[in-house]
mmCIF file of C-alpha atoms in Angstrom:
data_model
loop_
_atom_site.group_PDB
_atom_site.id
_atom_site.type_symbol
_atom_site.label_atom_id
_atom_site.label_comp_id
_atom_site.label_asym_id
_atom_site.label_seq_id
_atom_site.Cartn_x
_atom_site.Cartn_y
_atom_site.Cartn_z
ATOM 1 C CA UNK A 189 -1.713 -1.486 -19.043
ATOM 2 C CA UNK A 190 -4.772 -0.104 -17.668
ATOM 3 C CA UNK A 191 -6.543 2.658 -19.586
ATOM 4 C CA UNK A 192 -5.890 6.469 -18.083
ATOM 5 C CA UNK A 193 -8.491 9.285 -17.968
ATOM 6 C CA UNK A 194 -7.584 12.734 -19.865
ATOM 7 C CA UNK A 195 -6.610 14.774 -17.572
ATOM 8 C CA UNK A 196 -8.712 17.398 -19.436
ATOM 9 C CA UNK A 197 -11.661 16.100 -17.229
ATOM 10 C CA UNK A 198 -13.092 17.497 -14.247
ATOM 11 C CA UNK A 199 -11.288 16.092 -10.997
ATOM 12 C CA UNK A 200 -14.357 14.366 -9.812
ATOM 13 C CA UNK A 201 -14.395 12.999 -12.884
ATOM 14 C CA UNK A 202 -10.931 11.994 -13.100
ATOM 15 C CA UNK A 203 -11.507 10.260 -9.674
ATOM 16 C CA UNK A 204 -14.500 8.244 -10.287
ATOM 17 C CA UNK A 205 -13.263 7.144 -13.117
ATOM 18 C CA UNK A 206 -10.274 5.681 -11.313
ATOM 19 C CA UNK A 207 -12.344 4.299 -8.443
ATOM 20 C CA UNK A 208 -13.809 2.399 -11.250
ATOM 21 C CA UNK A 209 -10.873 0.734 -12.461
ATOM 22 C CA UNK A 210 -8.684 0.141 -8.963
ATOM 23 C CA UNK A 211 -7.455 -2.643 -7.859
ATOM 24 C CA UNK A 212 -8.787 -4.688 -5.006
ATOM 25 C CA UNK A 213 -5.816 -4.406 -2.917
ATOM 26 C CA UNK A 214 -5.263 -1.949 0.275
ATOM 27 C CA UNK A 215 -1.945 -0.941 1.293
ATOM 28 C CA UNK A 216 -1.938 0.741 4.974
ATOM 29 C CA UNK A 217 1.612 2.792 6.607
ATOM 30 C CA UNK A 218 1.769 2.050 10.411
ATOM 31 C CA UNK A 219 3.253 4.822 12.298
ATOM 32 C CA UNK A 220 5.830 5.609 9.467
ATOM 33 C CA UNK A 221 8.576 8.575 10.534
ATOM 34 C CA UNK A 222 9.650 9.812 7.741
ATOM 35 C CA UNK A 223 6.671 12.364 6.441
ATOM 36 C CA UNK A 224 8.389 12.232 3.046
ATOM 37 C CA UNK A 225 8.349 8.760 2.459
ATOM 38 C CA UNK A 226 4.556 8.623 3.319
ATOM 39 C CA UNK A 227 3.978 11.031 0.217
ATOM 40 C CA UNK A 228 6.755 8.663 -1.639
ATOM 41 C CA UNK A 229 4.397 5.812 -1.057
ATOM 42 C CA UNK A 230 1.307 7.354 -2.220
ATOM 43 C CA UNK A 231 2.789 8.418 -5.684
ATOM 44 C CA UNK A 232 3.937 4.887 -6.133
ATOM 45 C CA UNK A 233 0.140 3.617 -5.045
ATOM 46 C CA UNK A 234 -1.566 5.258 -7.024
ATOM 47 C CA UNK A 235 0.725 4.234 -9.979
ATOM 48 C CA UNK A 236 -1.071 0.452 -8.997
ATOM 49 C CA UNK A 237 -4.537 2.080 -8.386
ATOM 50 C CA UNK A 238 -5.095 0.154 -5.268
ATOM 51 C CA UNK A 239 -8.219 0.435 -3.442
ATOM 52 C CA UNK A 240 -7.328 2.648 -0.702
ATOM 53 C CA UNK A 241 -4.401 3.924 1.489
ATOM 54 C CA UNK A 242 -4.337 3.380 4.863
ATOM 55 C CA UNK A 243 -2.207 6.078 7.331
ATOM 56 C CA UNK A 244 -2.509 4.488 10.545
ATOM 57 C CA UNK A 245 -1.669 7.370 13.276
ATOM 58 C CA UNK A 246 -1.105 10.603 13.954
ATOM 59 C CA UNK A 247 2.134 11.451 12.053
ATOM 60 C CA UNK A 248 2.073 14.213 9.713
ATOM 61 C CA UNK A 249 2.925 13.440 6.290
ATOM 62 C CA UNK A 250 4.397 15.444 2.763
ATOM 63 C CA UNK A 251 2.004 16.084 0.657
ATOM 64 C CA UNK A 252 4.076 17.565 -1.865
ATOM 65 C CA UNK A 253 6.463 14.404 -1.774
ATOM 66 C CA UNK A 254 3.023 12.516 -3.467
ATOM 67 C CA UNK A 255 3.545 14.921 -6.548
ATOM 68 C CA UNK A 256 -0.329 15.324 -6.393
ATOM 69 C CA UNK A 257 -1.387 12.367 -7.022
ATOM 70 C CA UNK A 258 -3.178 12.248 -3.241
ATOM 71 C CA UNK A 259 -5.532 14.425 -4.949
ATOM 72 C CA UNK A 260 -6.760 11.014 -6.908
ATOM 73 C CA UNK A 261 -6.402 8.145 -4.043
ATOM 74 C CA UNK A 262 -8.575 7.617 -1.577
ATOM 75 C CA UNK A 263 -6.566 7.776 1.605
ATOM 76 C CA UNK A 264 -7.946 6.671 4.810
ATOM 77 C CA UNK A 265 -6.113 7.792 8.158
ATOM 78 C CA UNK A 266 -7.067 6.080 11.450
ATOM 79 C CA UNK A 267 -5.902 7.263 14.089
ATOM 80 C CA UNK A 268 -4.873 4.134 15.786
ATOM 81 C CA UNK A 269 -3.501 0.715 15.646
ATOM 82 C CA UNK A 270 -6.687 -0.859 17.367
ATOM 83 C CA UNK A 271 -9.029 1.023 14.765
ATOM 84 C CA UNK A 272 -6.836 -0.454 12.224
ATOM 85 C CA UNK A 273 -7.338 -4.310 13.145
ATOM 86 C CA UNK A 274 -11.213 -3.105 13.934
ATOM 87 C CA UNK A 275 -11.907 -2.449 11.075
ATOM 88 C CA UNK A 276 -9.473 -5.214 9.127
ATOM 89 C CA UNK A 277 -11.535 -7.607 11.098
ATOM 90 C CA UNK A 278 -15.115 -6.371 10.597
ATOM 91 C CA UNK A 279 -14.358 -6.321 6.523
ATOM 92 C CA UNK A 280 -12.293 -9.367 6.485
ATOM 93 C CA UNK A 281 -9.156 -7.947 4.832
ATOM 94 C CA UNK A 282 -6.667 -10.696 4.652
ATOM 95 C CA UNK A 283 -3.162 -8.437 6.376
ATOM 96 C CA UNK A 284 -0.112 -9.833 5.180
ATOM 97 C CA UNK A 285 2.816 -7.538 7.221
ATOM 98 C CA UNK A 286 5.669 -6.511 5.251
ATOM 99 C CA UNK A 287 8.701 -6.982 8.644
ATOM 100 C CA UNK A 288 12.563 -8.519 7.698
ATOM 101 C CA UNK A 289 12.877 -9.685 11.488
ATOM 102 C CA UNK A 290 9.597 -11.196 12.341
ATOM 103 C CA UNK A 291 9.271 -12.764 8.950
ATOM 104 C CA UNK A 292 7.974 -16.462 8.436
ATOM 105 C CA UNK A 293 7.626 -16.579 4.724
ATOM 106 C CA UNK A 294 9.901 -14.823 1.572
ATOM 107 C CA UNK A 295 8.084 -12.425 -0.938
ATOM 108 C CA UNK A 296 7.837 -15.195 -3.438
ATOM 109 C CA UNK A 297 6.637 -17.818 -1.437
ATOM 110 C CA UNK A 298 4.366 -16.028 -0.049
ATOM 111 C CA UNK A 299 0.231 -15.869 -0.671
ATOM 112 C CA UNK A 300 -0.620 -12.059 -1.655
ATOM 113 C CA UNK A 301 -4.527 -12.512 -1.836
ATOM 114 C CA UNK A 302 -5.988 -10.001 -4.299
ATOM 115 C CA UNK A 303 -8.057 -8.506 -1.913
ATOM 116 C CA UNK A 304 -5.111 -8.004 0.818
ATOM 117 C CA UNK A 305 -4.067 -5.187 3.482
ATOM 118 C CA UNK A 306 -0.316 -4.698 2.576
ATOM 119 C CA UNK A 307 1.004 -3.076 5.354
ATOM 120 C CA UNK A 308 4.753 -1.574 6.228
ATOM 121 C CA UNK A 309 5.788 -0.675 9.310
ATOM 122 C CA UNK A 310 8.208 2.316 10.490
ATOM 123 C CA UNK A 311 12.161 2.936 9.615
ATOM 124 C CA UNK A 312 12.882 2.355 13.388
ATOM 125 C CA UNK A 313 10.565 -0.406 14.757
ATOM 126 C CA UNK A 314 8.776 -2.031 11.626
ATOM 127 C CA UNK A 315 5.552 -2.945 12.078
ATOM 128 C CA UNK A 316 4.012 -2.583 15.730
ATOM 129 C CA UNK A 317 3.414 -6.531 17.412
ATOM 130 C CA UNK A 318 -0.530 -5.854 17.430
ATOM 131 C CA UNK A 319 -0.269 -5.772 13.636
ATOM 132 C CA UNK A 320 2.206 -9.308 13.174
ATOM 133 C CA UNK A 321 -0.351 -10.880 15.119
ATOM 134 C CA UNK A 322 -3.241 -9.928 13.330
ATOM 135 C CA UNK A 323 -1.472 -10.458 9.907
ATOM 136 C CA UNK A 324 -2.040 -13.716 8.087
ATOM 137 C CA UNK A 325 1.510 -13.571 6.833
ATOM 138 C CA UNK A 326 4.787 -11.892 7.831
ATOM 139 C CA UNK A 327 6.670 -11.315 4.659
ATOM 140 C CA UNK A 328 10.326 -11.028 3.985
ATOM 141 C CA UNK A 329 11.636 -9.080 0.886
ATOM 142 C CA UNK A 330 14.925 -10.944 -0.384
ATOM 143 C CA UNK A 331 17.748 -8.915 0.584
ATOM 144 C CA UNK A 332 21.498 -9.829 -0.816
ATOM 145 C CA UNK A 333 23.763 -7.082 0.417
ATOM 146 C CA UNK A 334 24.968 -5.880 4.004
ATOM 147 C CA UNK A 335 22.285 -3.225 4.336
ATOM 148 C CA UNK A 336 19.851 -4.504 7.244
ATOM 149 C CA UNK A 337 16.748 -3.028 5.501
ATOM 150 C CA UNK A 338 15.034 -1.486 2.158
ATOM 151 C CA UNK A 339 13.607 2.279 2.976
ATOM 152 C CA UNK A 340 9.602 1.522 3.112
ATOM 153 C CA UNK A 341 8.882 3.388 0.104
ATOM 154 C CA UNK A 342 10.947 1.211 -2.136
ATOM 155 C CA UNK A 343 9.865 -2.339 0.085
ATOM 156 C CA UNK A 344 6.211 -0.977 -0.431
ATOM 157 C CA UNK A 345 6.764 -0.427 -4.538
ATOM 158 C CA UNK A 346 8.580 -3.958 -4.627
ATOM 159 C CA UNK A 347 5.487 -5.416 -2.785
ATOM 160 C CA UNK A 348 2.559 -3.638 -4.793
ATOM 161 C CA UNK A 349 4.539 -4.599 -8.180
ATOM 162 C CA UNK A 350 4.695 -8.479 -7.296
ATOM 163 C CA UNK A 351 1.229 -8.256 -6.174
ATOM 164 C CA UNK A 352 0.692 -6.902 -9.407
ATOM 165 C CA UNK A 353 2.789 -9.521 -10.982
ATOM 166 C CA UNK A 354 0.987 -12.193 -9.980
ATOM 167 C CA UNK A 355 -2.996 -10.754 -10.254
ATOM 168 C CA UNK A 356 -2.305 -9.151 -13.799
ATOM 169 C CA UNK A 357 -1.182 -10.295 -17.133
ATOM 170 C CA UNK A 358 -1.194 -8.196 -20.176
ATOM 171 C CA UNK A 359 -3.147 -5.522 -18.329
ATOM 172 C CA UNK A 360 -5.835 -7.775 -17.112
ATOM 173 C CA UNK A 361 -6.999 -9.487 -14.101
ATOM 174 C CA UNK A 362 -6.517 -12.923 -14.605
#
């Protein structure tokens, strides 16, 4: 388990302590709907530290649905798709797309580099095409009942705890 700063310290301090112990990993909403579960998904991100979370568009989101814990990430919102994949491209993040329908690999087949852009798409449309073409993977949760999808903010937990999984053992990077 990775070690927590006292609360009893300054917010700055709080946060650059945390920047100092995150996890390489980005995790980036495109055009979610729902302004709660965008504030869902940052309280369960910052419970992985990753790197950064990406908002990509204009929709407004809950703060108060992230408990407070958006006061500690460091969360990036781009106004666009295209700025997205701009920037994806010029920092070589490796995008692996979190989409049921366009899938061509299951979650545990499937590489999860430890530097990766996990991205989840919208309740209604999933991830936008511009995004499944740019990703190096289109992943696939394993589903077993009737239900045609998971709500993001519980596929986006299940994806940052098997990234986890696999990059960490005993609280370590191995």
């Amino acid at each position: 388990m990775a070690r927590v700063p006292s609360f009893e310290m300054p917010r700055t301090e709080i946060r650059k302590e945390l920047d100092r112990i995150r996890h390489p990993f980005r995790i980036a909403i495109d055009r979610a709907k729902n302004p709660f579960n965008i504030g869902s998904i940052v309280r369960t991100a910052h419970s992985f530290l990753v790197k950064e979370i990406i908002l990509i568009g204009t929709e407004p989101w809950y703060e108060r649905a992230a408990m407070g814990m958006q006061r500690y990430e460091n969360i990036v919102e781009l106004p666009t798709e295209r700025i997205f994949l701009d920037a994806a491209e010029k920092e070589g993040w490796p995008i692996v797309a979190f989409e049921k329908d366009e899938a061509s690999i299951g979650l545990w087949e499937a590489e999860l580099p430890e530097d990766a852009v996990l991205v989840f798409g919208n309740e209604d449309e999933g991830c936008s095409p511009g995004i499944l073409e740019a990703a190096q993977q289109v992943v696939a949760i394993p589903m077993f009942g009737i239900n045609h999808s998971y709500p993001i903010s519980v596929a986006a937990g299940i994806a940052m705890a098997e990234w986890a999984r696999r990059h960490y053992e005993n609280g370590r990077c191995i």
